[in-house]
XYZ file of C-alpha atoms in Angstrom:
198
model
C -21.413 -4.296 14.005
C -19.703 -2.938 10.937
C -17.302 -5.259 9.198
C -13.967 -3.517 8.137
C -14.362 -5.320 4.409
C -17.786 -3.347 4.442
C -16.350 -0.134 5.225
C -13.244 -0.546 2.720
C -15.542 -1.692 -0.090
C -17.712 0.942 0.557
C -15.124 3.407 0.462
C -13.355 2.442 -2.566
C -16.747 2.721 -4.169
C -17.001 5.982 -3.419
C -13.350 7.272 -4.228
C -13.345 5.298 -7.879
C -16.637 7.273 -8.753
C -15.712 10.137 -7.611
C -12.043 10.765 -7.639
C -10.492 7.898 -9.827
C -13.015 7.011 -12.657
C -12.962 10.691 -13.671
C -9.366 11.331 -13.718
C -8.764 8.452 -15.544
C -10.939 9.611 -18.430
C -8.359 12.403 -18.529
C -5.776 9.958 -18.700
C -6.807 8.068 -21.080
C -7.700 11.002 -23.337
C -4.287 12.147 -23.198
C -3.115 8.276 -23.942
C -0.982 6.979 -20.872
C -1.161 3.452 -20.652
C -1.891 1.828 -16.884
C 2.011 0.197 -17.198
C 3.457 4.106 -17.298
C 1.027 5.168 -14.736
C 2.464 2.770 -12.453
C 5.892 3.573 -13.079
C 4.989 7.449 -12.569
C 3.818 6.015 -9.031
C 6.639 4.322 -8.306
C 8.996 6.844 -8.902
C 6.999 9.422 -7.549
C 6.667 6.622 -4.225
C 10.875 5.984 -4.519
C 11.490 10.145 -4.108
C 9.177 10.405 -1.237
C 11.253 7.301 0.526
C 13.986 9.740 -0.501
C 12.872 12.772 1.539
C 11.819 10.791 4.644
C 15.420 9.485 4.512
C 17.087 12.937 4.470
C 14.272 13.817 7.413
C 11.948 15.762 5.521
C 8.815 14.005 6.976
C 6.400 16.555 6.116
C 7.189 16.860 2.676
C 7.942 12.991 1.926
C 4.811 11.847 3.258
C 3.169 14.155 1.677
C 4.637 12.999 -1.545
C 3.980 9.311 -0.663
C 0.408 10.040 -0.678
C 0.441 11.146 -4.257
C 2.950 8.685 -5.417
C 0.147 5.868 -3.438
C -2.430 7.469 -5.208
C -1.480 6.767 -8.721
C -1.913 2.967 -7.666
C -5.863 3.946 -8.065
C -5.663 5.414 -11.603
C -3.419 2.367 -13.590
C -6.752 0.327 -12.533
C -8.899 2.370 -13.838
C -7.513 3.131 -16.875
C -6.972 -0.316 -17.415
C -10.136 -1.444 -16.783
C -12.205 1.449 -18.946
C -9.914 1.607 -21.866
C -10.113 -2.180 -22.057
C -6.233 -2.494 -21.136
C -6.593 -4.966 -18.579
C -3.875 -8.021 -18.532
C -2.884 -10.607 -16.520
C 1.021 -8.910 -16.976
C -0.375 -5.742 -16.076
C -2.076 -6.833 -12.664
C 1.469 -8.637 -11.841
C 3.565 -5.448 -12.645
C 1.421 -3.349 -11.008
C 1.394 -5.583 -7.422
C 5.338 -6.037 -7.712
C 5.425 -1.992 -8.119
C 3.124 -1.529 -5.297
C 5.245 -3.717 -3.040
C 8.415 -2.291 -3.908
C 7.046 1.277 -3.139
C 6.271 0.322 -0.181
C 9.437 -0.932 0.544
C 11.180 1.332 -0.271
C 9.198 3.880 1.924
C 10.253 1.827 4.413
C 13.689 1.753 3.785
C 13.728 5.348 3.761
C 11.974 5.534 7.297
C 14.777 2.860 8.741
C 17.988 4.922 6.904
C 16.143 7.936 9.074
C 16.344 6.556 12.575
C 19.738 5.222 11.802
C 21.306 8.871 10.930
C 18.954 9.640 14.039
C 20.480 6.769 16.208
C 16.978 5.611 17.371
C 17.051 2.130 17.819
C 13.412 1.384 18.495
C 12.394 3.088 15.330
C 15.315 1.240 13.680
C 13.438 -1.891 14.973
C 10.205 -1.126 14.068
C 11.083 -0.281 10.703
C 12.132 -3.418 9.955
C 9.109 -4.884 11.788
C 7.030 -3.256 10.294
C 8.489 -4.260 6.796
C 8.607 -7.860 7.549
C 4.670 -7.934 8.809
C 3.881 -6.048 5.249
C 5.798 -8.196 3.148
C 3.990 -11.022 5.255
C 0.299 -9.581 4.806
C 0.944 -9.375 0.849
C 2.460 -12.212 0.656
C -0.305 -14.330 2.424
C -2.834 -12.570 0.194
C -1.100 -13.710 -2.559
C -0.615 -17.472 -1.246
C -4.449 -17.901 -0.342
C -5.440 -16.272 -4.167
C -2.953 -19.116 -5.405
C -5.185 -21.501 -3.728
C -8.158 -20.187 -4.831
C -9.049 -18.611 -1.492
C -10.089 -14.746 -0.894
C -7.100 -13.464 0.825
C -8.056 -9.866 1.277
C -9.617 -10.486 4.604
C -8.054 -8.812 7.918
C -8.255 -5.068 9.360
C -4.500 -3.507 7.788
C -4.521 -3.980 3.953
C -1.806 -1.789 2.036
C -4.232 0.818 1.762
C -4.664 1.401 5.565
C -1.056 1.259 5.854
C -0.231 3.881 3.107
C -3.041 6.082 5.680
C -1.281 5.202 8.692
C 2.195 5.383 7.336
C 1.285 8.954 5.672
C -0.217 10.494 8.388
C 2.157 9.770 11.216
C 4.811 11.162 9.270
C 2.680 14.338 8.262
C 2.113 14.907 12.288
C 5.695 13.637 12.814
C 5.343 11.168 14.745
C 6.583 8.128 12.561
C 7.029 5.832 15.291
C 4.322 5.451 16.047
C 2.482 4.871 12.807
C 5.472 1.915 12.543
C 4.105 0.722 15.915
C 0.394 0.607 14.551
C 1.524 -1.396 11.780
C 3.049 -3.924 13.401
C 0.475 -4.279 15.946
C -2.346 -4.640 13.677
C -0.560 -5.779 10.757
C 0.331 -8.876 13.326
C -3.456 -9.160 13.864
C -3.896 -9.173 9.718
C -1.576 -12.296 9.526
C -4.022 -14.293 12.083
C -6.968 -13.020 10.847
C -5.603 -14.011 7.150
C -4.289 -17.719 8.696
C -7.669 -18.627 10.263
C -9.334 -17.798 6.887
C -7.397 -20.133 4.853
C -7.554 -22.314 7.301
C -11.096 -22.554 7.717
C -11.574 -22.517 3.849
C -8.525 -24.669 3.246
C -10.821 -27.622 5.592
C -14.042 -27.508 3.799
């Protein structure tokens, strides 16, 4: 059986030499620095949350998709102009998780005008998983331990997230996140703990 960490690596191999790598050449050429590329992101992430708050789904996840896309290119530009710093791995991770947030946000100010409840529930649900995945990636790193194990890493969420609120059904892309994100804060516990006992 196919591992999911398999699949992901595999995939991000293919989308940095393909997609990422080659627009970051252009990036570089032109002279934006990974720090302004993640701010671009950010703000590009911040008007999405925006639009899905006002109920343009469509549109703002849409958006989101190019705003989570820039997250790819700061990397790379960072790591082939010879840019890469310990400040500018930190600033991009706090960026990431604020976009995210805010996205979010934006979903749970939606149901409210909407007066859905359960959406207003799974919003923040699905928030406080999120913030719980990172955050336990970041704990077992501090200890010295992988932490990137588990099936729903940001990136699957940004897929999830996106394409549930292309289709319009929102919901129930906050529904998959909870579920599995749930299943990515076990899978992420057992890990340490195993490593945490050897």
């Amino acid at each position: 059986m196919v591992k999911i960490p398999v699949i992901r690596t595999h995939a991000r191999g293919l989308v940095t030499k393909f997609f990422s790598n080659p627009i970051a050449k252009i990036l570089i050429a032109l002279k934006i620095s990974p720090n302004l590329i993640t701010v671009i992101g950010f703000l590009v992430t911040s008007y999405s949350a925006y639009l899905i708050a006002q109920g343009d789904l469509v549109l703002g996840g849409s958006i989101m998709f190019v705003g989570a896309g820039m997250d790819m290119f700061d990397g790379a530009v960072a790591r082939m102009a010879g840019r890469e710093s310990v400040f500018g791995a930190f600033f991009d991770s706090v960026m990431d998780r604020l976009g995210e947030a805010m996205t979010l946000f934006g979903l749970l100010a939606y149901f409210v005008a909407e007066g859905d409840s359960n959406g207003i529930y799974l919003s923040f649900g699905a928030l406080t998983v999120s913030m719980m995945v990172s955050y336990l990636r970041a704990r077992a790193e501090g200890l010295s331990i992988p932490g990137d194990k588990g099936i729903l890493g940001r990136p699957e969420r940004v897929v999830v997230l996106g394409v549930t609120l292309i289709v319009g059904l929102p919901s129930w892309g906050l529904g998959i996140i909870v579920g599995f994100g749930l299943v990515t804060i076990l899978q992420r516990g057992i890990h340490v703990w195993k490593n945490a006992n050897r």
